[in-house]
Amino acid sequence: MALIVQKYGGSSVSDAQSIKRVAKRIAEAKRAGNDVVVVVSAMGDTTDELVDLAAQISPVPPQREMDILLTAGERISMSLLAMAITTLGVKAKSFTGQQAGVFTDAVHGKARIVDVVPFRIRETLAKGQVAIVAGFQGVSSGNDVTTLGRGGSDTTAVALAAGLGADVCEIYTDVDGVFTADPRIVPTARKIDRTTYEEMLELAASGAKVLALRSVEYARRYDVPVHVRSSFSGAKGTMVTGTHGDQIDPNASHDEQEEAVMEDPIISGVAHDRSEAKITVVGVPDVPGQAARIFEVVAGSGANIDMIVQNVSAASTGLTDISFTLPQGDARSTMAALNAVKDELKFDELQVDDQIGKLSLVGAGMKSHPGVSARLFGALRDAGVNIEMISTSEIRISVVTRADSLDEAVRAVHTAFQLDSADGEAVVYAGTGR
Ligand code: ADP
Ligand code: ASP
Ligand code: MG
């Protein structure tokens, strides 16, 4: 008997029929003798629809009200799922994030979990019942409802798994696991059987939304094994754990362990992201302190910046341009904050561009393999894709391209690194990819 936390994403519970189907899987896991806690997302594209609805009411809705609105989506699916499971003769009870003991800070829209006290969940399990928890939500110390950021149900699931000491956290979604690229863009993408928290963190941070970034951070911190798999098939998915796994025998000699690590793939995958914008500060005087001041102002606006590029200044003018990328949703407030200090910073103008795409090649093996960047840039050249920005880490290379050439770029790079699968196309079972 095991304690399992299962999370079902929106596309797995998009209508009444799907909710009944998922309920059957949950009842089977329970009847097999396990303790089962289920985290559920809002049905289908409900969260996006609620965001669109709010935008029709107010251009900048108060964030507290936004959170109350969005958490309604998960309340609908949790109660319907509890009903469906009960109909099958298995007792189930649903709980909001607050009732489940998910405590967060007070940053509406992207709250961080500070503590999980799953008292009522334990009580429910002790009675032999299935506990259903609304994903993506918690409560602040001021007793306000908060949300954890888009895709946050993954984080709820991993946090509960950690808090309950679960044996595994199963993330059920609309594809068979984590692939070497998004199967919606690259049908020949290959399923990854095992990967590490480190590589999954880079993939998630680079836009592979199959797991929310914070859920991977949480899993790594508390060493929660995560199994990403499809709710539409019985296939084994992707195990995300601390090491690549079974090929490394802790009792093997140092040389044998080294060899096992050498056999790990050089590249784990190609991620893409369409959610960023680029701001360029044009004509900045090239003197010490300017970058510090610009990024102080940007930080003050609350934006998380990603890539930064500064041009060599033109000798004749002593002026330079500084570009950086940030989430599209933060561009407006950041532009306003920078414009407010235009006279102090003495730049010429600000430009914003939301038609950019970011491609990232991720793999822990690349740090010891020369020629990875050359092959990446060569593939983009052959595909006729222009590179606008570049950034690198030990296990990732990212480039910014035009948004409309991103899909083409991802396919070209995937093929150039021989990641294409020989066994047919990946299945996308449901969802709109929104
Ligand atoms: P859910 O509704 O289950 O939370 P999401 O839409 O958040 O599902 O995440 C699953 C989607 O993530 C897939 O349908 C796929 O389009 C996308 N995706 C992006 N990158 C990857 C990847 N590397 N492997 C698998 N899926 C990916
Ligand atoms: N429903 C929320 C969203 O769409 C949370 C989630 O699905 O994980 O972002
Ligand atoms: Mg998701």
XYZ file of C-alpha atoms and ligand atoms in Angstrom:
471
model
C 0.000 0.000 0.000
C 1.282 3.408 -0.963
C 0.323 7.024 -0.462
C -0.107 8.543 -3.908
C -0.788 12.138 -4.873
C -2.348 12.351 -8.342
C -2.805 15.631 -10.202
C -5.137 15.974 -13.174
C -4.671 18.972 -15.474
C -7.440 20.958 -17.133
C -7.475 19.027 -20.394
C -7.983 15.757 -18.454
C -11.200 17.106 -16.874
C -12.554 19.284 -19.678
C -16.156 17.986 -19.610
C -18.522 15.714 -17.672
C -17.420 12.655 -19.623
C -13.735 13.291 -18.860
C -14.461 13.854 -15.189
C -16.199 10.446 -15.048
C -13.275 8.838 -16.851
C -10.747 10.322 -14.418
C -12.952 9.307 -11.473
C -12.680 5.691 -12.641
C -8.876 5.853 -12.606
C -8.921 7.317 -9.109
C -11.360 4.682 -7.841
C -9.104 1.957 -9.302
C -6.039 3.361 -7.515
C -8.027 3.452 -4.285
C -9.441 -0.069 -4.722
C -5.899 -1.324 -5.368
C -5.274 -0.503 -1.705
C -3.566 2.894 -1.932
C -4.231 6.074 0.002
C -5.100 8.588 -2.701
C -4.991 12.387 -2.663
C -6.070 14.090 -5.878
C -5.215 17.627 -6.955
C -7.347 18.961 -9.776
C -7.113 21.941 -12.155
C -9.968 23.977 -13.589
C -11.913 22.322 -16.436
C -10.414 22.811 -19.921
C -9.561 26.434 -20.648
C -11.720 27.804 -17.799
C -8.878 29.856 -16.281
C -8.139 31.562 -19.629
C -11.835 32.225 -20.136
C -12.080 33.848 -16.695
C -9.002 35.980 -17.466
C -10.643 37.101 -20.750
C -13.891 37.863 -18.928
C -12.124 40.039 -16.360
C -10.333 41.915 -19.177
C -13.739 42.850 -20.606
C -14.675 44.389 -17.245
C -11.430 46.165 -16.352
C -8.119 46.756 -18.170
C -6.162 46.337 -14.918
C -8.327 44.275 -12.540
C -7.443 44.413 -8.809
C -5.237 41.394 -8.168
C -7.067 40.330 -5.033
C -10.338 40.101 -6.954
C -8.578 38.350 -9.840
C -7.463 35.618 -7.427
C -10.950 35.137 -6.026
C -12.283 34.903 -9.574
C -9.676 32.401 -10.820
C -9.913 30.077 -7.816
C -13.569 29.529 -8.726
C -12.426 27.361 -11.664
C -10.837 24.736 -9.424
C -13.835 24.761 -7.046
C -16.052 23.639 -9.897
C -13.830 20.744 -10.956
C -13.056 19.559 -7.406
C -16.680 19.249 -6.393
C -17.746 17.566 -9.647
C -14.870 15.099 -9.361
C -15.804 14.246 -5.754
C -19.378 13.621 -6.932
C -18.185 11.385 -9.768
C -16.012 9.281 -7.454
C -18.816 8.930 -4.901
C -21.101 7.679 -7.672
C -18.640 4.817 -8.193
C -19.075 3.720 -4.575
C -15.807 5.182 -3.273
C -16.066 7.897 -0.626
C -14.479 11.202 -1.616
C -14.457 14.710 -0.203
C -13.235 17.931 -1.844
C -11.295 20.772 -0.216
C -10.269 24.268 -1.282
C -6.593 25.184 -0.970
C -7.383 26.956 2.290
C -9.226 23.940 3.726
C -6.370 21.683 2.671
C -3.889 23.830 4.626
C -1.974 25.413 1.740
C -0.519 28.607 3.238
C 1.119 31.197 0.980
C 2.608 34.674 1.054
C 0.317 37.534 0.030
C 1.624 38.148 -3.513
C -1.594 37.825 -5.508
C -1.261 36.126 -8.884
C 2.080 34.475 -8.091
C 1.962 33.562 -4.404
C 4.582 31.232 -2.973
C 3.683 28.371 -0.685
C 5.197 29.002 2.753
C 3.718 26.024 4.600
C 1.482 23.027 4.060
C -0.520 21.783 7.029
C -2.676 19.032 5.542
C -4.524 18.206 8.747
C -7.931 17.660 7.116
C -6.400 15.660 4.293
C -4.779 13.240 6.746
C -8.081 12.956 8.597
C -9.883 12.143 5.347
C -7.319 9.483 4.408
C -7.570 7.966 7.876
C -11.287 7.449 7.276
C -10.453 5.534 4.095
C -11.730 8.312 1.841
C -10.196 9.959 -1.213
C -9.258 13.617 -0.653
C -9.704 15.964 -3.620
C -7.850 19.284 -3.397
C -8.331 22.365 -5.565
C -5.008 23.088 -7.263
C -3.365 26.484 -7.873
C -4.702 28.152 -4.712
C -3.887 28.874 -1.101
C -4.546 31.363 1.640
C -2.347 34.181 2.958
C -1.677 34.960 6.616
C -4.151 37.838 6.172
C -6.803 35.247 5.260
C -7.034 36.278 1.612
C -7.362 33.710 -1.165
C -4.259 33.599 -3.378
C -3.215 31.852 -6.616
C 0.184 30.322 -7.327
C 0.734 31.506 -10.915
C -0.314 29.800 -14.151
C 0.170 26.059 -14.110
C 0.240 26.220 -10.304
C -1.762 23.030 -9.701
C 1.473 21.131 -10.329
C 2.990 23.024 -7.396
C 0.017 22.251 -5.153
C 0.415 18.563 -5.960
C 4.150 18.416 -5.264
C 3.796 20.511 -2.097
C 1.074 18.189 -0.772
C 3.149 15.141 -1.698
C 6.046 16.627 0.283
C 3.829 17.634 3.211
C 2.191 14.202 3.396
C 5.401 12.245 2.727
C 3.777 10.588 -0.314
C 5.588 7.807 -2.165
C 5.114 9.491 -5.525
C 3.476 12.528 -7.101
C 1.788 11.571 -10.381
C 1.112 14.445 -12.795
C -1.562 13.327 -15.274
C -1.757 15.371 -18.444
C -2.645 15.208 -22.164
C 0.664 13.789 -23.458
C 2.574 10.617 -22.461
C 5.265 12.411 -20.430
C 8.062 14.890 -20.873
C 9.298 14.860 -24.472
C 12.456 16.148 -26.132
C 10.291 19.049 -27.415
C 6.625 20.049 -27.266
C 4.866 17.279 -29.271
C 2.358 19.873 -30.521
C 5.214 21.486 -32.483
C 7.516 18.520 -33.052
C 5.465 15.365 -33.725
C 8.707 13.348 -33.879
C 9.663 14.372 -30.325
C 10.832 11.456 -28.171
C 9.502 10.609 -24.720
C 12.154 10.920 -22.013
C 11.897 7.943 -19.625
C 13.923 9.476 -16.787
C 15.347 12.875 -16.095
C 16.807 14.829 -13.178
C 15.386 17.771 -11.227
C 18.270 19.869 -12.589
C 17.461 19.248 -16.260
C 13.709 19.480 -15.678
C 14.242 22.831 -13.936
C 16.007 24.214 -17.002
C 13.340 22.820 -19.357
C 10.515 24.253 -17.228
C 12.286 27.598 -16.791
C 12.725 27.715 -20.573
C 8.998 27.320 -21.245
C 8.243 23.554 -21.331
C 4.957 24.023 -19.517
C 4.326 20.303 -19.001
C 5.550 20.948 -15.432
C 5.332 24.338 -13.735
C 8.786 25.630 -12.744
C 7.963 26.052 -9.080
C 6.696 22.493 -8.798
C 10.111 21.243 -9.951
C 11.902 23.562 -7.496
C 9.699 22.175 -4.748
C 10.254 18.574 -5.812
C 14.006 19.081 -5.801
C 14.030 20.741 -2.384
C 11.973 17.976 -0.756
C 13.178 15.135 -2.993
C 9.673 14.216 -4.204
C 9.714 11.672 -7.080
C 7.471 13.047 -9.848
C 5.910 10.822 -12.523
C 4.558 12.800 -15.504
C 2.138 10.676 -17.530
C -1.039 10.671 -19.584
C -4.502 10.399 -18.075
C -5.647 9.020 -21.448
C -3.412 5.936 -21.629
C -1.884 3.382 -19.311
C 1.635 4.077 -20.609
C 4.488 4.744 -18.212
C 5.562 8.348 -18.420
C 8.655 10.276 -17.340
C 10.215 9.895 -13.891
C 11.795 13.071 -12.559
C 14.141 12.344 -9.656
C 17.503 13.318 -8.207
C 19.601 11.225 -10.620
C 19.230 9.730 -14.062
C 18.482 6.573 -12.145
C 18.967 2.920 -12.423
C 22.077 2.923 -14.577
C 24.062 4.432 -11.691
C 24.803 1.743 -9.131
C 25.916 3.335 -5.838
C 28.033 0.237 -5.089
C 29.894 0.437 -8.416
C 33.486 1.649 -8.583
C 34.201 5.310 -9.252
C 35.215 4.524 -12.859
C 32.031 2.555 -13.484
C 29.907 5.384 -12.093
C 31.741 7.900 -14.308
C 31.068 5.702 -17.294
C 27.368 5.484 -16.453
C 27.188 9.269 -16.259
C 29.016 9.517 -19.622
C 26.219 7.484 -21.166
C 23.599 10.059 -20.111
C 22.278 12.034 -23.055
C 24.188 15.198 -23.956
C 20.996 17.062 -24.749
C 17.736 16.509 -22.887
C 15.520 18.638 -25.058
C 14.521 21.801 -26.893
C 12.099 24.119 -25.099
C 10.330 27.168 -26.464
C 8.597 30.160 -24.965
C 6.269 32.682 -26.581
C 5.300 34.498 -23.408
C 8.096 37.063 -23.247
C 8.553 40.577 -24.600
C 11.729 42.531 -25.338
C 12.290 46.088 -24.144
C 15.131 48.149 -25.624
C 16.434 51.273 -23.938
C 17.839 53.228 -26.879
C 20.679 55.737 -26.624
C 21.877 55.249 -23.048
C 25.036 57.255 -22.121
C 27.805 54.626 -21.825
C 29.079 55.569 -18.347
C 29.373 53.501 -15.142
C 26.196 53.050 -13.144
C 23.628 53.274 -15.962
C 22.862 49.547 -16.081
C 22.628 49.424 -12.307
C 20.090 52.268 -12.281
C 18.027 50.838 -15.166
C 17.725 47.444 -13.527
C 16.977 48.960 -10.121
C 13.989 50.661 -11.714
C 12.987 47.442 -13.525
C 13.253 45.444 -10.291
C 11.173 48.052 -8.505
C 8.371 47.450 -11.011
C 8.264 43.794 -9.868
C 9.287 42.274 -13.216
C 11.476 39.174 -13.423
C 13.890 39.815 -16.254
C 15.390 37.009 -18.262
C 18.004 37.856 -20.939
C 20.046 41.055 -21.166
C 22.136 42.383 -24.057
C 24.153 45.591 -24.197
C 25.598 46.785 -27.485
C 29.084 48.220 -27.910
C 28.607 51.984 -27.802
C 29.074 53.990 -30.959
C 32.425 55.797 -30.595
C 31.098 59.007 -32.096
C 28.173 59.389 -29.697
C 29.206 57.458 -26.557
C 25.696 56.030 -26.511
C 24.669 52.390 -26.236
C 21.436 50.330 -26.393
C 20.397 47.913 -23.668
C 17.786 45.227 -24.413
C 16.209 42.770 -22.006
C 13.381 40.251 -22.032
C 10.636 39.850 -19.450
C 7.140 38.287 -19.192
C 4.716 40.047 -21.573
C 2.393 40.710 -18.655
C 5.062 42.837 -16.944
C 6.018 44.915 -20.018
C 3.448 47.659 -19.523
C 4.317 48.465 -15.912
C 8.055 48.237 -16.605
C 7.805 50.654 -19.573
C 5.897 53.081 -17.347
C 8.503 52.816 -14.563
C 11.387 53.451 -17.005
C 9.626 56.332 -18.736
C 9.162 57.987 -15.361
C 12.971 58.258 -14.977
C 13.767 59.151 -18.618
C 15.238 62.546 -17.708
C 17.420 61.103 -14.966
C 18.762 58.262 -17.159
C 19.066 60.459 -20.274
C 18.167 57.742 -22.781
C 16.613 58.593 -26.180
C 13.617 56.279 -26.288
C 12.083 52.967 -25.214
C 10.983 50.250 -27.632
C 8.856 47.241 -26.796
C 8.486 44.127 -28.967
C 6.124 41.297 -28.058
C 6.600 39.385 -31.308
C 9.606 37.453 -30.043
C 10.101 33.751 -29.364
C 12.750 32.030 -27.281
C 14.305 28.664 -28.075
C 16.405 26.863 -25.458
C 18.587 23.821 -25.882
C 18.921 22.048 -22.533
C 21.208 19.242 -21.400
C 23.592 18.599 -18.521
C 25.909 16.787 -20.957
C 26.621 19.888 -23.053
C 29.046 21.387 -20.541
C 31.620 18.731 -21.406
C 30.919 18.600 -25.160
C 32.473 21.231 -27.424
C 30.708 22.310 -30.576
C 27.159 22.381 -29.195
C 26.695 26.120 -29.881
C 28.206 25.800 -33.347
C 25.765 23.042 -34.229
C 22.827 25.019 -32.815
C 23.679 28.187 -34.757
C 24.352 26.141 -37.899
C 20.904 24.556 -37.700
C 19.280 27.975 -37.343
C 21.292 29.341 -40.272
C 20.232 26.413 -42.484
C 16.602 27.039 -41.516
C 16.996 30.748 -42.351
C 16.220 31.834 -38.789
C 17.771 35.084 -37.545
C 19.107 35.211 -33.965
C 18.386 38.401 -32.009
C 19.771 37.582 -28.557
C 21.811 34.762 -27.022
C 22.326 33.650 -23.438
C 24.006 30.596 -21.981
C 24.358 28.670 -18.752
C 26.317 25.509 -18.021
C 23.468 23.335 -19.200
C 21.425 25.618 -21.486
C 21.779 27.830 -24.569
C 18.887 30.176 -25.357
C 18.273 32.323 -28.407
C 15.600 34.886 -29.177
C 14.039 34.779 -32.650
C 11.003 36.311 -34.369
C 7.863 34.653 -32.926
C 6.719 33.504 -36.361
C 9.920 31.553 -37.051
C 10.025 29.858 -33.642
C 8.255 26.593 -34.582
C 10.515 26.157 -37.587
C 13.565 26.862 -35.432
C 12.533 24.301 -32.789
C 12.053 21.583 -35.430
C 15.387 22.378 -37.107
C 17.356 22.270 -33.844
C 15.557 19.116 -32.671
C 16.599 17.350 -35.863
C 20.150 18.750 -35.822
C 20.750 17.182 -32.397
C 19.328 13.847 -33.566
C 16.512 13.936 -31.066
C 13.837 12.762 -33.531
C 12.165 9.497 -32.598
C 12.335 6.533 -34.921
C 9.155 4.949 -33.510
C 6.413 7.095 -34.950
C 4.729 10.270 -33.855
C 3.997 11.426 -30.304
C 0.324 11.406 -29.326
C -1.397 14.573 -28.135
C -4.595 13.225 -26.566
C -6.495 16.418 -25.826
C -6.206 20.075 -24.957
C -6.025 23.170 -27.086
C -2.404 24.011 -26.301
C -3.569 27.330 -24.869
P -2.331 20.289 -18.041
O -3.632 20.855 -18.484
O -2.380 18.808 -17.874
O -1.717 20.984 -16.877
P -0.432 21.700 -19.722
O -1.051 22.273 -20.947
O -0.113 22.618 -18.600
O -1.350 20.476 -19.261
O 0.911 20.896 -20.089
C 0.901 19.880 -21.050
C 1.338 20.452 -22.377
O 2.692 20.887 -22.280
C 1.354 19.466 -23.520
O 0.087 19.333 -24.118
C 2.393 20.082 -24.473
O 1.777 20.815 -25.525
C 3.166 21.062 -23.598
N 4.614 20.833 -23.615
C 5.553 21.790 -23.817
N 6.781 21.269 -23.799
C 6.650 19.951 -23.577
C 7.569 18.864 -23.453
N 8.887 19.044 -23.538
N 7.084 17.615 -23.218
C 5.748 17.415 -23.121
N 4.831 18.400 -23.235
C 5.261 19.656 -23.462
N -6.023 26.410 -13.744
C -4.728 27.037 -13.543
C -4.145 27.465 -14.879
O -4.766 27.274 -15.912
C -3.771 26.161 -12.808
C -3.356 24.907 -13.523
O -4.015 24.478 -14.461
O -2.342 24.317 -13.112
O -3.082 28.028 -14.906
Mg -0.206 22.538 -16.511
